[in-house]
mmCIF file of C-alpha atoms and ligand atoms in Angstrom:
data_model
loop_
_atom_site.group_PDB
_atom_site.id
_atom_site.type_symbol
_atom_site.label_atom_id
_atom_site.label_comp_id
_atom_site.label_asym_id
_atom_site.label_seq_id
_atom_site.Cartn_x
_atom_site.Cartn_y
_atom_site.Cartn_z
ATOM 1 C CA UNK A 27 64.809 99.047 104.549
ATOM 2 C CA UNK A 28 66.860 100.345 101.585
ATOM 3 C CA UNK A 29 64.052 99.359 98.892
ATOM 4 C CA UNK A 30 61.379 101.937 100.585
ATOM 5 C CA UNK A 31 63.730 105.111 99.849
ATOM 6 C CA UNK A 32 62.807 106.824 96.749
ATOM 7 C CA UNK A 33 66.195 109.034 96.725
ATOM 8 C CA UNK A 34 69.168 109.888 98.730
ATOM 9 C CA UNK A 35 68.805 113.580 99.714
ATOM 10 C CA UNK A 36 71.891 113.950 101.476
ATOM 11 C CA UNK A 37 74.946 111.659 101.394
ATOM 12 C CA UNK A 38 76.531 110.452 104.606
ATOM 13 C CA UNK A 39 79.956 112.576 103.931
ATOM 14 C CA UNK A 40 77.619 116.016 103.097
ATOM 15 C CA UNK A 41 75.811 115.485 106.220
ATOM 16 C CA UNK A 42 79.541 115.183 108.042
ATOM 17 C CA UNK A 43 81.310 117.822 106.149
ATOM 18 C CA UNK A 44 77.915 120.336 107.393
ATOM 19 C CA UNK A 45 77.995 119.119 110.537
ATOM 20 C CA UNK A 46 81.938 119.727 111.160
ATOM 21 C CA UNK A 47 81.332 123.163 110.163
ATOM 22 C CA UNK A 48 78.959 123.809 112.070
ATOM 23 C CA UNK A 49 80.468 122.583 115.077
ATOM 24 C CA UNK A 50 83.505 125.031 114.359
ATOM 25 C CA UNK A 51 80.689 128.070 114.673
ATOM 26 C CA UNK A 52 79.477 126.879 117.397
ATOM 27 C CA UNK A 53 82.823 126.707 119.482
ATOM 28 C CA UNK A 54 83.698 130.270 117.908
ATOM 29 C CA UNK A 55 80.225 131.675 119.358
ATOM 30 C CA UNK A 56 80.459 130.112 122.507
ATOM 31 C CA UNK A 57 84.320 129.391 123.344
ATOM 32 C CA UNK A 58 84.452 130.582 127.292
ATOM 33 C CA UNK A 59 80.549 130.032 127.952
ATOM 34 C CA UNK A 60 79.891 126.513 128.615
ATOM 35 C CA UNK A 61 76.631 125.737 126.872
ATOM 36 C CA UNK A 62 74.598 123.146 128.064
ATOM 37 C CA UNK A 63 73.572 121.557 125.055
ATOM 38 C CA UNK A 64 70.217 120.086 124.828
ATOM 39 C CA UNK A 65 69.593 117.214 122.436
ATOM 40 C CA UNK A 66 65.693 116.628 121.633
ATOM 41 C CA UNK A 67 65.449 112.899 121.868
ATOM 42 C CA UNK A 68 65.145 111.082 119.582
ATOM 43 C CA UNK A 69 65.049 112.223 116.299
ATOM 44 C CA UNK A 70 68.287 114.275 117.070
ATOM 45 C CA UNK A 71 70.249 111.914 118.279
ATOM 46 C CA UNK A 72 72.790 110.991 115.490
ATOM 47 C CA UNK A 73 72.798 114.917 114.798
ATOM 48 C CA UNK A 74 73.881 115.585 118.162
ATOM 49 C CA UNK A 75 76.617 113.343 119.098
ATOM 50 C CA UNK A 76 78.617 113.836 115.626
ATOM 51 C CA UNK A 77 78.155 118.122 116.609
ATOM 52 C CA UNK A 78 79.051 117.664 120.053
ATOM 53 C CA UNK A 79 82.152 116.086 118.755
ATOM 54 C CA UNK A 80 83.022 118.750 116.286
ATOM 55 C CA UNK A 81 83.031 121.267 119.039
ATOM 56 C CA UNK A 82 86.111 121.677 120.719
ATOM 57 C CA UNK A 83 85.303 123.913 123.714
ATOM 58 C CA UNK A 84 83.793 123.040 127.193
ATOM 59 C CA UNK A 85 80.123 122.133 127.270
ATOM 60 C CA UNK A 86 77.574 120.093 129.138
ATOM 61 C CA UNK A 87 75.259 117.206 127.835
ATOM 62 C CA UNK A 88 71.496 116.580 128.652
ATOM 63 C CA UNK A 89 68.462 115.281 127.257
ATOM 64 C CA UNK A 90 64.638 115.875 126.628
ATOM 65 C CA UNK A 91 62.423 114.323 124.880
ATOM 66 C CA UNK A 92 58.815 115.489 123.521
ATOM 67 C CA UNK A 93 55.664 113.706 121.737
ATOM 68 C CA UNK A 94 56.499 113.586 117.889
ATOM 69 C CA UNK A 95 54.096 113.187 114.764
ATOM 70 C CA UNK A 96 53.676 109.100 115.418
ATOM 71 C CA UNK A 97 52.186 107.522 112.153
ATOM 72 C CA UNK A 98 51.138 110.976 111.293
ATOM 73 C CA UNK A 99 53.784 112.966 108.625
ATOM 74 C CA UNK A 100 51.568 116.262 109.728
ATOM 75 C CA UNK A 101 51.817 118.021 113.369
ATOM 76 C CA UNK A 102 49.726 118.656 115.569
ATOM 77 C CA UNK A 103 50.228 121.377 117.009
ATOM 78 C CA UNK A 104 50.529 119.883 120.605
ATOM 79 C CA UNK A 105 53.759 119.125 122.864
ATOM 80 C CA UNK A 106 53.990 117.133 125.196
ATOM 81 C CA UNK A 107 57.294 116.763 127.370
ATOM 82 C CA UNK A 108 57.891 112.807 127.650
ATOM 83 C CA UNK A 109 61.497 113.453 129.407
ATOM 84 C CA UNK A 110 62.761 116.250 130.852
ATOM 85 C CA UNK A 111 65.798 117.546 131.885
ATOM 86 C CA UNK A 112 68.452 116.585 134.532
ATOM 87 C CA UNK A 113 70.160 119.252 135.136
ATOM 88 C CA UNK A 114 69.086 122.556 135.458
ATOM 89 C CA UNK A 115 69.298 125.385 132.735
ATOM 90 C CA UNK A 116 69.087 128.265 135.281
ATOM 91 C CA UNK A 117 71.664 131.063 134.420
ATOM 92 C CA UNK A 118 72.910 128.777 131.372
ATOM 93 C CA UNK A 119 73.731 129.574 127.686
ATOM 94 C CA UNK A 120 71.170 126.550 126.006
ATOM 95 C CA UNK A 121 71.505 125.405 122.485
ATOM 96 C CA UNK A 122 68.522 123.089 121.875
ATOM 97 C CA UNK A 123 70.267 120.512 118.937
ATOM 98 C CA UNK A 124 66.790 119.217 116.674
ATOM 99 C CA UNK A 125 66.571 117.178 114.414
ATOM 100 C CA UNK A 126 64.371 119.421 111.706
ATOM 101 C CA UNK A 127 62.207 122.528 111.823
ATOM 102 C CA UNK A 128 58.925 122.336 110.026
ATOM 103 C CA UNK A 129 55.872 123.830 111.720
ATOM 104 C CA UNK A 130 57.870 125.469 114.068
ATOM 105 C CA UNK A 131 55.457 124.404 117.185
ATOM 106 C CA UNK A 132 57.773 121.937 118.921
ATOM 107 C CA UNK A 133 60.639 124.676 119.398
ATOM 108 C CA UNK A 134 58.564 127.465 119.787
ATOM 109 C CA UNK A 135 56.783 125.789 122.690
ATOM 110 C CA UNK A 136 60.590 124.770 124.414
ATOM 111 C CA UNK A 137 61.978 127.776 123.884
ATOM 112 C CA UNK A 138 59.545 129.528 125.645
ATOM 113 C CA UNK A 139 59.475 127.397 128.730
ATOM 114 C CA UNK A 140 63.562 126.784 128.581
ATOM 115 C CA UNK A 141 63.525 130.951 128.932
ATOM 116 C CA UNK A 142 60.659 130.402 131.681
ATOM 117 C CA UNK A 143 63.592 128.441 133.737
ATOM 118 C CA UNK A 144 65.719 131.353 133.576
ATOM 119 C CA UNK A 145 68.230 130.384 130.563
ATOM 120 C CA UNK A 146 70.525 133.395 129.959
ATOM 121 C CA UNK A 147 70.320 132.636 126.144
ATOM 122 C CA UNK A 148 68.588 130.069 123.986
ATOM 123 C CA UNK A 149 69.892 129.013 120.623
ATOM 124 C CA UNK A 150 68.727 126.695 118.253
ATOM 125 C CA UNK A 151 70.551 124.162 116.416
ATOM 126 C CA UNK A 152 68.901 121.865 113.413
ATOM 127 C CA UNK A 153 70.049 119.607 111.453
ATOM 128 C CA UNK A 154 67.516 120.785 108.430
ATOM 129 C CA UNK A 155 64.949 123.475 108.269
ATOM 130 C CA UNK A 156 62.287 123.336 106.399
ATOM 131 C CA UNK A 157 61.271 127.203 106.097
ATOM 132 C CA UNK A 158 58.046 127.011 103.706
ATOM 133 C CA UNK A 159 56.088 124.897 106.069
ATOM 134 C CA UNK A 160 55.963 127.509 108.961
ATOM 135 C CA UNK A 161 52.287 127.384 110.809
ATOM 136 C CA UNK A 162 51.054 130.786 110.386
ATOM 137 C CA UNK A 163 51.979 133.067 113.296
ATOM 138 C CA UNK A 164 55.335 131.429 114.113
ATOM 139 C CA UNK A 165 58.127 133.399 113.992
ATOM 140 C CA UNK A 166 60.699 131.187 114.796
ATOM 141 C CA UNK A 167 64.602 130.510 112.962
ATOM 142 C CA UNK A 168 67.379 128.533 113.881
ATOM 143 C CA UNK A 169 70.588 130.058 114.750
ATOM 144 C CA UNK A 170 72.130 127.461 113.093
ATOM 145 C CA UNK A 171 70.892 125.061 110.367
ATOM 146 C CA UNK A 172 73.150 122.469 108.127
ATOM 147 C CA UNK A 173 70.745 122.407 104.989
ATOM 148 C CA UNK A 174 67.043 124.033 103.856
ATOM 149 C CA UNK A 175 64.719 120.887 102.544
ATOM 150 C CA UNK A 176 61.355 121.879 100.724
ATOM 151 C CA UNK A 177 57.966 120.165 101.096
ATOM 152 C CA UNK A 178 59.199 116.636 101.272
ATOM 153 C CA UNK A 179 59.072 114.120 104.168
ATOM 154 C CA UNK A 180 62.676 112.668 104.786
ATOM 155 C CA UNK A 181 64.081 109.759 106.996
ATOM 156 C CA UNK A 182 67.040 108.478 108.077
ATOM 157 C CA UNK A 183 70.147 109.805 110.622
ATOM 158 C CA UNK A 184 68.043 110.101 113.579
ATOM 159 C CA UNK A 185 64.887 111.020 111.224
ATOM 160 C CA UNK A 186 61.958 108.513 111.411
ATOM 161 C CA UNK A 187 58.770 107.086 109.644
ATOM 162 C CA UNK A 188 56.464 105.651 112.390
ATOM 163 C CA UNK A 189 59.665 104.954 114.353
ATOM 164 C CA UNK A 190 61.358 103.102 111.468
ATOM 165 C CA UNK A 191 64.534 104.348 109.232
ATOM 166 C CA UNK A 192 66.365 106.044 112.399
ATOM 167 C CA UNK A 193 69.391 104.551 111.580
ATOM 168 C CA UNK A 194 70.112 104.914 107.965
ATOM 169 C CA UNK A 195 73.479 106.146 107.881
ATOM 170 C CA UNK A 196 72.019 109.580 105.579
ATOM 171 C CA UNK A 197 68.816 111.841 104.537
ATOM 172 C CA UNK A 198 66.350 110.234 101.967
ATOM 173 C CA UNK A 199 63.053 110.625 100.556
ATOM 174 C CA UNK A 200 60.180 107.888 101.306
ATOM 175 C CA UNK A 201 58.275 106.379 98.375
ATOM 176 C CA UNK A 202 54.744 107.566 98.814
ATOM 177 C CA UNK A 203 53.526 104.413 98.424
ATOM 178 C CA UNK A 204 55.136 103.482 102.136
ATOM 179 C CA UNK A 205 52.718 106.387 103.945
ATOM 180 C CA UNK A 206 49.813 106.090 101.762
ATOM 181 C CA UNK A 207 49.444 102.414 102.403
ATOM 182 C CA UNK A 208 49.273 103.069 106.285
HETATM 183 P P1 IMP B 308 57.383 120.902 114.117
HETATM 184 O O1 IMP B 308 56.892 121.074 115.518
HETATM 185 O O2 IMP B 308 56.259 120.835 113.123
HETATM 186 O O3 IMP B 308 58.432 121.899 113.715
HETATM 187 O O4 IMP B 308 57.938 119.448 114.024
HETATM 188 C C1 IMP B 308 59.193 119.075 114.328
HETATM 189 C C2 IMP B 308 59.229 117.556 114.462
HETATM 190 O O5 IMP B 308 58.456 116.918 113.433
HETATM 191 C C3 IMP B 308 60.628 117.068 114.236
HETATM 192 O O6 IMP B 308 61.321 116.996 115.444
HETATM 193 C C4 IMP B 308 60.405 115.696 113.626
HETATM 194 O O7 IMP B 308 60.283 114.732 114.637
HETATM 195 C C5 IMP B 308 59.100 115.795 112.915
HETATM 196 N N1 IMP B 308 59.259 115.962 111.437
HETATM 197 C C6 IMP B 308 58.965 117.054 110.695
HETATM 198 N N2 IMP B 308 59.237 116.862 109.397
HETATM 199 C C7 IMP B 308 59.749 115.614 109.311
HETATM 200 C C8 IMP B 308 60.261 114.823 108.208
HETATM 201 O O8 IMP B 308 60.312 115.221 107.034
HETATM 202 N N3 IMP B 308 60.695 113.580 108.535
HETATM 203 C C9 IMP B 308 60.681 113.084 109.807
HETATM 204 N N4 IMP B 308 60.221 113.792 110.850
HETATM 205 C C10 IMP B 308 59.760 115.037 110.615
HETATM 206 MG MG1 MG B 309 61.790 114.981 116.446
#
């Protein structure tokens, strides 16, 4: 697995000193208001169980997952809910916790239905944002982001490449070669 990363983007202990910190502005932001933290399944997953335990205040867990990119390293625009919820979000300060932002259309699309369901807020949590690859017309930012990449596809801590690399232990860049052969 190790030989198909070009570089390491982000080191294990940068990814857990971000993540700490941003758990601490999360439980100063929402100390007293019980957010029911959403974790979009699965490239969030690693992401969201190191934040949730860097945030010392009262919260609730749940899960939803949505269609991702498959082989393809472009979006297409589409969402599809795979798994949804089990709890409801009605009345309920949601943070959504994602893996990365780069279209935009994935959290556009749930934030608009999470505020259909009568949220009281939504927020948005990502591990890394990827700001220069917005699809025209969406608007969107995170409330709270650990790092900005630019225009380069990453894998690894929750982060995949046609389901492979999830589990690499930090953030690094795929050789070309390994998409342009498939
Ligand atoms: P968006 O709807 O285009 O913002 O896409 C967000 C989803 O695309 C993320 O949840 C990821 O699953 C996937 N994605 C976008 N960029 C990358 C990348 O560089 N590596 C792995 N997955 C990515
Ligand atoms: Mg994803």
């Amino acid at each position: 697995m190790e030989k198909d990363i070009a570089k390491v983007l982000l080191s294990e202990e940068q990814i857990q000193n971000r993540v700490r910190e941003m758990g601490a502005q999360i439980a100063r932001d929402y100390e007293g208001k019980n957010p029911a933290m959403v974790c979009i399944l699965k490239g969030a997953v690693m992401f969201y169980t190191d934040l949730l335990r860097a945030i010392p205040i009262k919260l609730t867990m749940d899960f939803m997952a949505v269609s991702s990119y498959g082989k393809h390293t472009k979006s297409s625009g589409e969402v599809e809910i795979r798994k949804d919820l089990s709890t409801s979000i009605e009345n309920r300060h949601v943070i959504i916790v994602e893996d990365i932002i780069d279209s935009g259309f994935t959290l556009t699309y749930l934030t608009r239905m999470l505020a259909a369901r009568g949220a009281s807020s939504i927020a948005i949590a990502t591990l890394l944002d990827k700001p220069s690859r917005r699809a025209p017309g969406i608007t969107l930012k995170s409330d709270y982001y650990g790092f900005e990449v630019g225009n380069e596809f990453v894998v690894g801590y929750g982060l995949d490449y046609a389901e492979t690399y999830r589990n690499l232990p930090y953030i690094g860049v795929l050789k070309p070669e390994i998409y342009e052969n498939n």
